[in-house]
Every structure is written in structure tokens, then in C-alpha cells.
């Protein structure tokens, strides 16, 4: 066998000459042990966040109902406590308060419904006269030859009217579902608020049982402030609504405007319990109805609404709300805007009592200092007074400097 074909033992690579895998190379090629666990943990956190977000969106209506019920329970709790202190059971007292609210709301909507029904019936009866007057004005102004029969036929045969009737018939199911949903939300709010008010002490004990004593004192203090401010807001608004309703009722009765009791109640409640735009909504309806009686009556009602609003803003409201919900008007307006942006109409209704509660709670813990007598703090009048005071001080210093020094006295007190 040729020597070249023969592989000797010396030509074989030795075991020591073969490349060895170094420990550093094996550790670099292998996945870190913590990486799979971190990836699983990150995916689990993302899944939990998505699940929580989905659940929150599904329960947003229930959470809003509970929030409304909580503030309603805070508002009626002073009346329930007053009745309970006189020997009435809390459940019976809460039921009596709810019954009074229900009777008042039913009376208001009954009066308002009768007024609207009467106005609609009057408009339907007088619609042909209105239409004849409009057609006569159009014929005389534009030299046209319209007739009421022709207008009615064209109106009844129009495509948009038929489409509107068809769409209304198709939307009956959606409207019915909306009405049933609103009724369910109303019953949910009433049920939660009843339990919150009737079981208020039990609810506070259950909440404080999981807190240390120091935290229990703070929670009970915050709860007491919330009850005081929310109840004060409701009762002060109710008193101002009563005064406003009586004042507008007297004016409308003097002018002979129909449905004066219902209109007075409308103005009182809407102007006080709908923030910011309630005054304009409340005044628009009596002005419109007064205009149907006599255009000058509408002017009188408009003037009275404006004057009474100024009287209420500058004289009546500060005196009534001084000890209940004393909030600066700018802060109240900002809280209403913020509440509307966050939670819509619900936020607008509870924004003022929530802001008053937060303001009172923070005022108990924020340390305040006495303001220095600086002219820049008190505005122009303060600057004038400060300048005069500073001038008096300078004159005193100059007079003391120009005065001759007093003779020195010895230890015995003689000069």
C-alpha cells in the first residue's frame, strides 16, 4: 500500500488539538432563563389590562348609576337622620323621603304635561287659521295664487313626509328600547340610593372595619362633609326654586298668562337644578307662551326674568348658600364644564356638590397663613391706602430725625 494512502497514527489529530466549546460561547448562544418568564408576565399584564378596559366599558352605565345614587343618598341623608333621631326607623324614614320626592316629581310632570297637551291641542285647532294667514301674506307679498287645499295636498303627498313616517315606524323598536333602558336606569338609581341612605351607618361601619383608626377618622370626616355639602346644596337650591317659582307665578298671574302655576314651577326647578344654561331654558317657555297672548307681555316677562336673575345672583343666593355651598361663581362654572366633559349631564348635576365637598375637605387640611399688609395684595384702593400709610411713616421718621436730641440722663434719672 502506498505510503500516501496510509494514514498513520501521527497524522490523526490529537484529542487535545480538536476545538473545544468554551463556556462563554455556550452561554452566549443559549436564551437567558428569565426571558421566557418575562415575556409571559408581559403578555399576562397586557391581557389583564385589556380585560379590565373591556369590563370598565361594559360597566360604565352601572358605575354612573351608583355614583348618582350615592350623591342622592348623601342629599337625603340629613332628612333621614332628622326623622331617625325622633324615633322613626331608617327604612321607614327613607321610604317617606322617597315618597315625598316621587309625589313632587309626579305633580310637576302632571302640571307640565297638562300645559303642553293644552298648548298642542290649541295649536292643532288653530292651525288652519295660521295656515290661512300665512298663505294670504305670501299671496299679497309675492303675488302668488296659493290655496290651503293645494298646500295641504302637496304636503301630504310629499316624499319627505312619507319617508319621515316610514322612518318613525321603523324606529319604534329603538325608541321603545331606549325608554325601557331609561326606566331600568331610574329604578337602579332609586334602589341603590335607598339602600345607601337606609343603611348609611352600616355602610360606614363596613368601610371603617378595614381601615386603621387614624384612617377611620379621616374617612368619617370626609363622609360628614360630603353629607353636609350635598344636602345643603339640594336644600338651598330647593328653597331658591320655591322663591323663584312663586315670584314668576305672581307675575304671570297678574298678566293673565295661562298655566301660570305650571310655568312658575317650571322656571323655579329648571333655573336652579340645571347649571349654567338652566336660566335661559327656564325663561324661554313662559316668554313664548306670553307672546301668544300679547307680544308686550313677552317683553314684560323677559324683563322680569333678567331683573330677578340679578337679584338672585347678588342678594338672594349669597345669603342662602353662605353656610351650605359657598363656591366662587368662576369655580362653580369651571366645575360644571369639567363635569360635563367627563360624564355628560350626570357630571353637570353632581359637579357643584362634589367641588364643594372637595373644597371643604381640603380646607380642613391645608395650612393657611396671614396675608401681609402689602399694597399690591389689596388692589388699587389698597395701594392708595398703603401709599398713604407709607407716607405717614416717612413723615414720622423725618420728624423724629429733625427733632433735637433729648438731654442725657444719669443713673439717678436727673439731667
Short mmCIF file of C-alpha atoms in Angstrom, two decimals:
data_model
loop_
_atom_site.label_atom_id
_atom_site.label_comp_id
_atom_site.label_asym_id
_atom_site.label_seq_id
_atom_site.Cartn_x
_atom_site.Cartn_y
_atom_site.Cartn_z
CA UNK A 1 0.00 0.00 0.00
CA UNK A 2 1.48 3.37 -0.94
CA UNK A 3 2.73 5.45 1.85
CA UNK A 4 0.47 8.32 0.81
CA UNK A 5 -2.61 6.12 1.18
CA UNK A 6 -1.68 5.06 4.62
CA UNK A 7 -2.74 7.25 7.46
CA UNK A 8 -0.55 6.86 10.37
CA UNK A 9 -1.46 7.49 13.94
CA UNK A 10 0.80 10.51 13.92
CA UNK A 11 -1.29 12.17 11.13
CA UNK A 12 -4.57 11.87 13.11
CA UNK A 13 -5.49 15.00 15.03
CA UNK A 14 -4.99 14.51 18.66
CA UNK A 15 -7.77 14.90 21.15
CA UNK A 16 -6.06 17.92 22.62
CA UNK A 17 -5.80 19.64 19.19
CA UNK A 18 -9.63 19.47 18.49
CA UNK A 19 -11.53 22.75 19.04
CA UNK A 20 -13.30 22.85 22.34
CA UNK A 21 -16.51 24.76 23.06
CA UNK A 22 -15.69 27.38 25.62
CA UNK A 23 -18.12 28.02 28.42
CA UNK A 24 -18.51 31.64 27.27
CA UNK A 25 -19.63 30.56 23.78
CA UNK A 26 -22.31 28.20 25.18
CA UNK A 27 -23.72 30.89 27.47
CA UNK A 28 -23.93 33.41 24.61
CA UNK A 29 -25.83 31.04 22.33
CA UNK A 30 -28.37 29.97 24.97
CA UNK A 31 -31.54 32.05 25.78
CA UNK A 32 -31.49 33.69 29.22
CA UNK A 33 -33.57 31.84 31.74
CA UNK A 34 -35.51 34.98 32.78
CA UNK A 35 -36.58 35.96 29.25
CA UNK A 36 -39.47 33.45 28.76
CA UNK A 37 -40.83 34.25 32.19
CA UNK A 38 -40.64 38.00 31.47
CA UNK A 39 -42.43 37.56 28.13
CA UNK A 40 -45.20 35.52 29.74
CA UNK A 41 -45.55 38.11 32.50
CA UNK A 42 -45.73 40.98 29.96
CA UNK A 43 -48.38 39.16 27.91
CA UNK A 44 -50.38 38.44 31.08
CA UNK A 45 -50.24 42.11 32.10
CA UNK A 46 -51.41 43.22 28.65
CA UNK A 47 -54.24 40.70 28.73
CA UNK A 48 -55.30 41.84 32.21
CA UNK A 49 -55.25 45.47 31.09
CA UNK A 50 -57.36 44.70 28.04
CA UNK A 51 -59.78 42.68 30.16
CA UNK A 52 -60.06 45.47 32.74
CA UNK A 53 -60.64 48.06 30.00
CA UNK A 54 -63.35 45.93 28.41
CA UNK A 55 -65.02 45.34 31.77
CA UNK A 56 -64.93 49.05 32.63
CA UNK A 57 -66.59 49.98 29.34
CA UNK A 58 -69.22 47.33 29.88
CA UNK A 59 -69.95 48.51 33.43
CA UNK A 60 -69.76 52.28 32.84
CA UNK A 61 -73.55 52.66 32.98
CA UNK A 62 -73.76 50.75 36.26
CA UNK A 63 -70.92 52.80 37.77
CA UNK A 64 -72.61 56.06 36.78
CA UNK A 65 -75.87 54.87 38.32
CA UNK A 66 -74.08 54.01 41.56
CA UNK A 67 -72.39 57.43 41.58
CA UNK A 68 -75.72 59.23 41.07
CA UNK A 69 -77.33 57.07 43.75
CA UNK A 70 -74.51 57.84 46.19
CA UNK A 71 -74.89 61.61 45.80
CA UNK A 72 -78.67 61.31 46.01
CA UNK A 73 -78.32 59.32 49.23
CA UNK A 74 -75.96 61.96 50.61
CA UNK A 75 -78.52 64.64 49.75
CA UNK A 76 -81.44 62.97 51.53
CA UNK A 77 -79.46 61.59 54.48
CA UNK A 78 -79.89 64.74 56.65
CA UNK A 79 -83.68 64.40 56.40
CA UNK A 80 -83.45 60.68 57.14
CA UNK A 81 -81.19 61.34 60.16
CA UNK A 82 -83.60 64.00 61.42
CA UNK A 83 -86.51 61.56 61.28
CA UNK A 84 -84.44 58.70 62.72
CA UNK A 85 -83.42 60.88 65.68
CA UNK A 86 -87.12 61.23 66.53
CA UNK A 87 -87.75 57.50 66.73
CA UNK A 88 -88.60 56.66 63.11
CA UNK A 89 -86.83 53.61 61.68
CA UNK A 90 -84.31 54.46 58.97
CA UNK A 91 -86.02 52.31 56.38
CA UNK A 92 -89.39 53.94 57.01
CA UNK A 93 -87.82 57.40 57.07
CA UNK A 94 -86.01 56.76 53.77
CA UNK A 95 -89.23 55.49 52.21
CA UNK A 96 -91.11 58.58 53.38
CA UNK A 97 -88.50 60.89 51.87
CA UNK A 98 -88.57 58.99 48.58
CA UNK A 99 -92.37 59.08 48.57
CA UNK A 100 -92.31 62.86 49.01
CA UNK A 101 -89.83 63.22 46.14
CA UNK A 102 -91.93 60.94 43.95
CA UNK A 103 -95.14 62.85 44.68
CA UNK A 104 -93.47 66.18 43.95
CA UNK A 105 -92.00 64.91 40.67
CA UNK A 106 -95.32 63.38 39.64
CA UNK A 107 -97.14 66.65 40.37
CA UNK A 108 -94.61 68.64 38.39
CA UNK A 109 -94.79 66.41 35.33
CA UNK A 110 -98.57 66.27 35.56
CA UNK A 111 -98.86 70.05 35.52
CA UNK A 112 -96.26 70.35 32.79
CA UNK A 113 -97.93 67.62 30.72
CA UNK A 114 -101.34 69.24 31.03
CA UNK A 115 -99.87 72.56 29.93
CA UNK A 116 -98.13 71.03 26.93
CA UNK A 117 -101.19 68.99 25.99
CA UNK A 118 -103.39 72.10 26.16
CA UNK A 119 -100.96 74.10 24.03
CA UNK A 120 -100.68 71.33 21.45
CA UNK A 121 -104.46 70.97 21.25
CA UNK A 122 -104.82 74.74 20.81
CA UNK A 123 -102.18 74.78 18.08
CA UNK A 124 -103.89 71.89 16.24
CA UNK A 125 -107.28 73.62 16.41
CA UNK A 126 -105.92 76.94 15.22
CA UNK A 127 -103.54 75.51 12.63
CA UNK A 128 -105.93 76.15 9.68
CA UNK A 129 -106.21 79.81 10.72
CA UNK A 130 -102.43 80.11 11.00
CA UNK A 131 -102.07 78.48 7.58
CA UNK A 132 -104.66 80.81 6.00
CA UNK A 133 -102.90 83.85 7.44
CA UNK A 134 -99.55 82.65 6.13
CA UNK A 135 -100.94 81.91 2.65
CA UNK A 136 -102.62 85.31 2.50
CA UNK A 137 -99.35 87.00 3.44
CA UNK A 138 -97.45 85.04 0.79
CA UNK A 139 -100.02 85.82 -1.93
CA UNK A 140 -100.05 89.52 -1.13
CA UNK A 141 -96.27 89.78 -0.81
CA UNK A 142 -95.07 87.62 -3.71
CA UNK A 143 -98.20 87.94 -5.91
CA UNK A 144 -98.76 84.18 -5.91
CA UNK A 145 -102.00 82.20 -6.15
CA UNK A 146 -101.70 79.58 -3.44
CA UNK A 147 -104.65 77.92 -1.70
CA UNK A 148 -104.88 75.99 1.54
CA UNK A 149 -106.22 72.85 -0.18
CA UNK A 150 -103.34 72.85 -2.65
CA UNK A 151 -100.76 73.29 0.10
CA UNK A 152 -102.27 70.52 2.20
CA UNK A 153 -102.36 68.11 -0.75
CA UNK A 154 -98.77 68.86 -1.69
CA UNK A 155 -97.71 68.46 1.94
CA UNK A 156 -99.46 65.11 2.38
CA UNK A 157 -98.12 63.74 -0.91
CA UNK A 158 -94.56 64.94 -0.40
CA UNK A 159 -91.76 62.38 -0.43
CA UNK A 160 -90.02 63.69 2.69
CA UNK A 161 -93.20 63.35 4.78
CA UNK A 162 -93.73 59.76 3.66
CA UNK A 163 -90.07 58.99 4.35
CA UNK A 164 -90.32 60.56 7.78
CA UNK A 165 -93.40 58.49 8.65
CA UNK A 166 -91.70 55.34 7.41
CA UNK A 167 -88.52 56.02 9.40
CA UNK A 168 -90.56 56.78 12.50
CA UNK A 169 -92.39 53.47 12.14
CA UNK A 170 -89.08 51.62 11.75
CA UNK A 171 -87.61 53.33 14.79
CA UNK A 172 -90.45 52.40 17.12
CA UNK A 173 -88.47 49.42 18.42
CA UNK A 174 -85.37 51.53 19.06
CA UNK A 175 -87.41 54.20 20.86
CA UNK A 176 -89.12 51.55 22.97
CA UNK A 177 -85.74 50.05 23.91
CA UNK A 178 -84.45 53.50 24.89
CA UNK A 179 -87.49 54.15 27.07
CA UNK A 180 -87.18 50.76 28.78
CA UNK A 181 -83.46 51.32 29.32
CA UNK A 182 -84.09 54.73 30.88
CA UNK A 183 -86.75 53.23 33.15
CA UNK A 184 -84.34 50.48 34.22
CA UNK A 185 -81.61 53.04 34.99
CA UNK A 186 -84.09 55.10 37.02
CA UNK A 187 -85.13 52.08 39.07
CA UNK A 188 -81.48 51.12 39.59
CA UNK A 189 -80.61 54.60 40.87
CA UNK A 190 -83.64 54.62 43.17
CA UNK A 191 -82.79 51.18 44.57
CA UNK A 192 -79.11 51.95 45.21
CA UNK A 193 -79.86 55.34 46.74
CA UNK A 194 -82.49 53.79 49.02
CA UNK A 195 -80.01 51.23 50.33
CA UNK A 196 -77.22 53.84 50.69
CA UNK A 197 -79.48 56.13 52.73
CA UNK A 198 -81.22 53.45 54.79
CA UNK A 199 -78.02 51.55 55.59
CA UNK A 200 -75.74 54.56 55.89
CA UNK A 201 -74.38 53.73 59.39
CA UNK A 202 -73.90 50.07 58.47
CA UNK A 203 -72.08 51.04 55.28
CA UNK A 204 -69.76 53.36 57.21
CA UNK A 205 -69.03 50.64 59.76
CA UNK A 206 -68.23 48.15 57.00
CA UNK A 207 -65.88 50.64 55.34
CA UNK A 208 -64.13 51.62 58.57
CA UNK A 209 -63.68 47.99 59.66
CA UNK A 210 -60.94 47.50 57.04
CA UNK A 211 -59.06 50.72 57.90
CA UNK A 212 -56.76 51.63 60.79
CA UNK A 213 -58.14 54.03 63.43
CA UNK A 214 -56.37 57.08 62.01
CA UNK A 215 -57.78 56.47 58.54
CA UNK A 216 -61.23 55.82 60.00
CA UNK A 217 -61.33 59.35 61.44
CA UNK A 218 -60.40 60.90 58.09
CA UNK A 219 -62.97 58.81 56.19
CA UNK A 220 -65.75 59.67 58.63
CA UNK A 221 -64.82 63.35 58.46
CA UNK A 222 -64.89 63.28 54.65
CA UNK A 223 -68.25 61.48 54.73
CA UNK A 224 -69.72 64.05 57.12
CA UNK A 225 -68.50 66.94 54.96
CA UNK A 226 -69.97 65.28 51.84
CA UNK A 227 -73.35 64.82 53.55
CA UNK A 228 -73.39 68.43 54.77
CA UNK A 229 -72.40 69.99 51.46
CA UNK A 230 -74.55 67.79 49.23
CA UNK A 231 -77.62 68.13 51.45
CA UNK A 232 -77.02 71.86 51.81
CA UNK A 233 -76.76 72.19 48.03
CA UNK A 234 -80.05 70.36 47.49
CA UNK A 235 -81.99 72.21 50.18
CA UNK A 236 -80.63 75.65 49.27
CA UNK A 237 -81.50 75.05 45.62
CA UNK A 238 -84.94 73.83 46.61
CA UNK A 239 -85.55 76.99 48.67
CA UNK A 240 -84.41 79.25 45.84
CA UNK A 241 -86.56 77.26 43.39
CA UNK A 242 -89.58 77.82 45.64
CA UNK A 243 -88.95 81.57 45.85
CA UNK A 244 -88.32 81.86 42.12
CA UNK A 245 -91.42 79.84 41.24
CA UNK A 246 -93.67 81.94 43.48
CA UNK A 247 -92.27 85.21 42.10
CA UNK A 248 -92.75 84.19 38.46
CA UNK A 249 -96.17 82.72 39.21
CA UNK A 250 -97.34 86.05 40.68
CA UNK A 251 -96.15 87.94 37.59
CA UNK A 252 -97.75 85.51 35.13
CA UNK A 253 -100.99 85.50 37.10
CA UNK A 254 -101.11 89.31 37.08
CA UNK A 255 -100.54 89.37 33.32
CA UNK A 256 -103.19 86.71 32.74
CA UNK A 257 -100.85 84.22 31.09
CA UNK A 258 -102.40 80.72 31.03
CA UNK A 259 -100.91 77.85 33.02
CA UNK A 260 -99.23 80.23 35.46
CA UNK A 261 -98.73 77.59 38.25
CA UNK A 262 -97.05 75.13 35.90
CA UNK A 263 -94.89 77.84 34.34
CA UNK A 264 -93.84 79.14 37.76
CA UNK A 265 -92.84 75.65 38.85
CA UNK A 266 -91.01 75.14 35.55
CA UNK A 267 -88.98 78.33 35.97
CA UNK A 268 -88.13 77.55 39.61
CA UNK A 269 -86.92 73.99 39.09
CA UNK A 270 -85.19 74.33 35.73
CA UNK A 271 -83.34 77.53 36.63
CA UNK A 272 -81.97 76.05 39.86
CA UNK A 273 -81.23 72.41 39.08
CA UNK A 274 -79.83 72.73 35.55
CA UNK A 275 -76.48 74.52 35.87
CA UNK A 276 -75.30 77.33 33.61
CA UNK A 277 -78.00 77.21 30.91
CA UNK A 278 -80.95 76.50 33.20
CA UNK A 279 -81.92 80.15 33.49
CA UNK A 280 -82.24 80.55 29.72
CA UNK A 281 -84.18 77.32 29.30
CA UNK A 282 -86.49 78.25 32.15
CA UNK A 283 -87.26 81.74 30.84
CA UNK A 284 -87.80 80.75 27.21
CA UNK A 285 -91.05 78.82 27.74
CA UNK A 286 -93.03 81.48 29.70
CA UNK A 287 -91.81 84.17 27.29
CA UNK A 288 -93.06 82.12 24.33
CA UNK A 289 -96.46 81.44 25.89
CA UNK A 290 -96.80 85.08 26.97
CA UNK A 291 -96.07 86.10 23.36
CA UNK A 292 -99.07 84.06 22.17
CA UNK A 293 -101.28 86.13 24.49
CA UNK A 294 -99.75 89.56 23.87
CA UNK A 295 -96.30 90.44 22.45
CA UNK A 296 -95.88 93.13 25.11
CA UNK A 297 -96.44 90.52 27.81
CA UNK A 298 -93.43 88.65 26.46
CA UNK A 299 -91.35 91.82 26.87
CA UNK A 300 -92.54 92.20 30.45
CA UNK A 301 -91.74 88.58 31.27
CA UNK A 302 -88.30 88.88 29.68
CA UNK A 303 -87.50 92.00 31.70
CA UNK A 304 -88.70 90.37 34.91
CA UNK A 305 -86.55 87.27 34.26
CA UNK A 306 -83.44 89.42 33.76
CA UNK A 307 -84.09 91.59 36.83
CA UNK A 308 -84.92 88.63 39.06
CA UNK A 309 -81.77 86.82 37.92
CA UNK A 310 -79.63 89.76 39.04
CA UNK A 311 -81.50 89.92 42.35
CA UNK A 312 -80.92 86.22 42.88
CA UNK A 313 -77.24 86.29 41.94
CA UNK A 314 -76.24 89.28 44.06
CA UNK A 315 -78.66 89.27 47.02
CA UNK A 316 -80.59 86.05 47.45
CA UNK A 317 -78.10 83.32 46.56
CA UNK A 318 -75.13 84.61 48.66
CA UNK A 319 -77.33 84.77 51.77
CA UNK A 320 -78.85 81.31 51.32
CA UNK A 321 -75.71 79.44 50.26
CA UNK A 322 -73.30 81.22 52.61
CA UNK A 323 -73.36 78.32 55.10
CA UNK A 324 -74.02 75.44 52.72
CA UNK A 325 -72.27 75.59 49.33
CA UNK A 326 -70.12 78.70 49.32
CA UNK A 327 -68.28 78.40 45.98
CA UNK A 328 -66.94 81.19 43.83
CA UNK A 329 -69.03 81.56 40.63
CA UNK A 330 -65.97 81.02 38.43
CA UNK A 331 -65.11 77.81 40.30
CA UNK A 332 -68.72 76.61 40.04
CA UNK A 333 -68.81 77.30 36.29
CA UNK A 334 -65.47 75.55 35.75
CA UNK A 335 -66.59 72.53 37.76
CA UNK A 336 -69.80 72.28 35.71
CA UNK A 337 -67.83 72.44 32.44
CA UNK A 338 -65.37 69.82 33.68
CA UNK A 339 -68.15 67.54 34.94
CA UNK A 340 -70.00 67.82 31.64
CA UNK A 341 -66.84 66.98 29.68
CA UNK A 342 -66.16 63.93 31.86
CA UNK A 343 -69.62 62.45 32.46
CA UNK A 344 -72.11 64.49 30.45
CA UNK A 345 -75.35 65.58 32.11
CA UNK A 346 -74.62 63.47 35.19
CA UNK A 347 -71.33 65.28 35.73
CA UNK A 348 -73.05 68.64 35.35
CA UNK A 349 -75.56 67.75 38.08
CA UNK A 350 -73.09 66.48 40.65
CA UNK A 351 -70.18 68.81 39.81
CA UNK A 352 -71.09 71.60 42.26
CA UNK A 353 -71.70 69.43 45.37
CA UNK A 354 -68.60 67.35 44.57
CA UNK A 355 -66.50 70.51 44.23
CA UNK A 356 -67.92 71.93 47.46
CA UNK A 357 -67.11 68.69 49.27
CA UNK A 358 -63.55 68.64 47.92
CA UNK A 359 -63.05 72.30 48.76
CA UNK A 360 -64.28 71.85 52.33
CA UNK A 361 -62.20 68.70 52.84
CA UNK A 362 -59.02 70.31 51.54
CA UNK A 363 -59.69 73.43 53.58
CA UNK A 364 -59.53 71.34 56.74
CA UNK A 365 -56.01 70.08 55.94
CA UNK A 366 -54.38 72.93 54.01
CA UNK A 367 -52.47 75.25 56.32
CA UNK A 368 -53.13 78.96 55.72
CA UNK A 369 -51.08 81.97 56.74
CA UNK A 370 -51.95 85.55 57.46
CA UNK A 371 -51.54 87.79 54.42
CA UNK A 372 -49.02 90.60 54.86
CA UNK A 373 -50.21 94.19 54.66
CA UNK A 374 -48.76 94.74 51.20
CA UNK A 375 -50.44 97.36 48.98
CA UNK A 376 -50.13 95.04 45.99
CA UNK A 377 -52.47 92.50 47.64
CA UNK A 378 -55.46 94.81 48.07
CA UNK A 379 -55.79 96.25 44.55
CA UNK A 380 -55.96 99.94 43.66
CA UNK A 381 -57.78 101.02 46.82
CA UNK A 382 -55.36 99.01 48.90
CA UNK A 383 -52.45 100.60 47.09
CA UNK A 384 -53.82 104.06 47.82
CA UNK A 385 -54.26 103.25 51.50
CA UNK A 386 -50.84 101.63 51.60
CA UNK A 387 -49.23 104.62 49.94
CA UNK A 388 -50.84 106.95 52.46
CA UNK A 389 -49.71 104.77 55.33
CA UNK A 390 -46.18 104.67 53.91
CA UNK A 391 -46.18 108.46 53.55
CA UNK A 392 -47.24 108.84 57.18
CA UNK A 393 -44.45 106.54 58.28
CA UNK A 394 -41.91 108.54 56.28
CA UNK A 395 -43.14 111.83 57.72
CA UNK A 396 -42.85 110.40 61.21
CA UNK A 397 -39.31 109.25 60.55
CA UNK A 398 -38.30 112.63 59.12
CA UNK A 399 -39.83 114.49 62.07
CA UNK A 400 -38.02 112.24 64.52
CA UNK A 401 -34.74 112.80 62.70
CA UNK A 402 -35.12 116.61 62.65
CA UNK A 403 -36.14 116.80 66.31
CA UNK A 404 -33.25 117.88 68.65
CA UNK A 405 -31.89 115.09 70.82
CA UNK A 406 -33.10 114.91 74.40
CA UNK A 407 -30.61 115.70 77.18
CA UNK A 408 -28.80 112.73 78.57
CA UNK A 409 -29.79 111.45 81.96
CA UNK A 410 -27.56 109.98 84.62
CA UNK A 411 -28.21 106.86 86.54
CA UNK A 412 -30.26 108.76 89.10
CA UNK A 413 -32.64 109.97 86.45
CA UNK A 414 -31.60 113.68 86.62
CA UNK A 415 -30.36 115.54 83.56
#
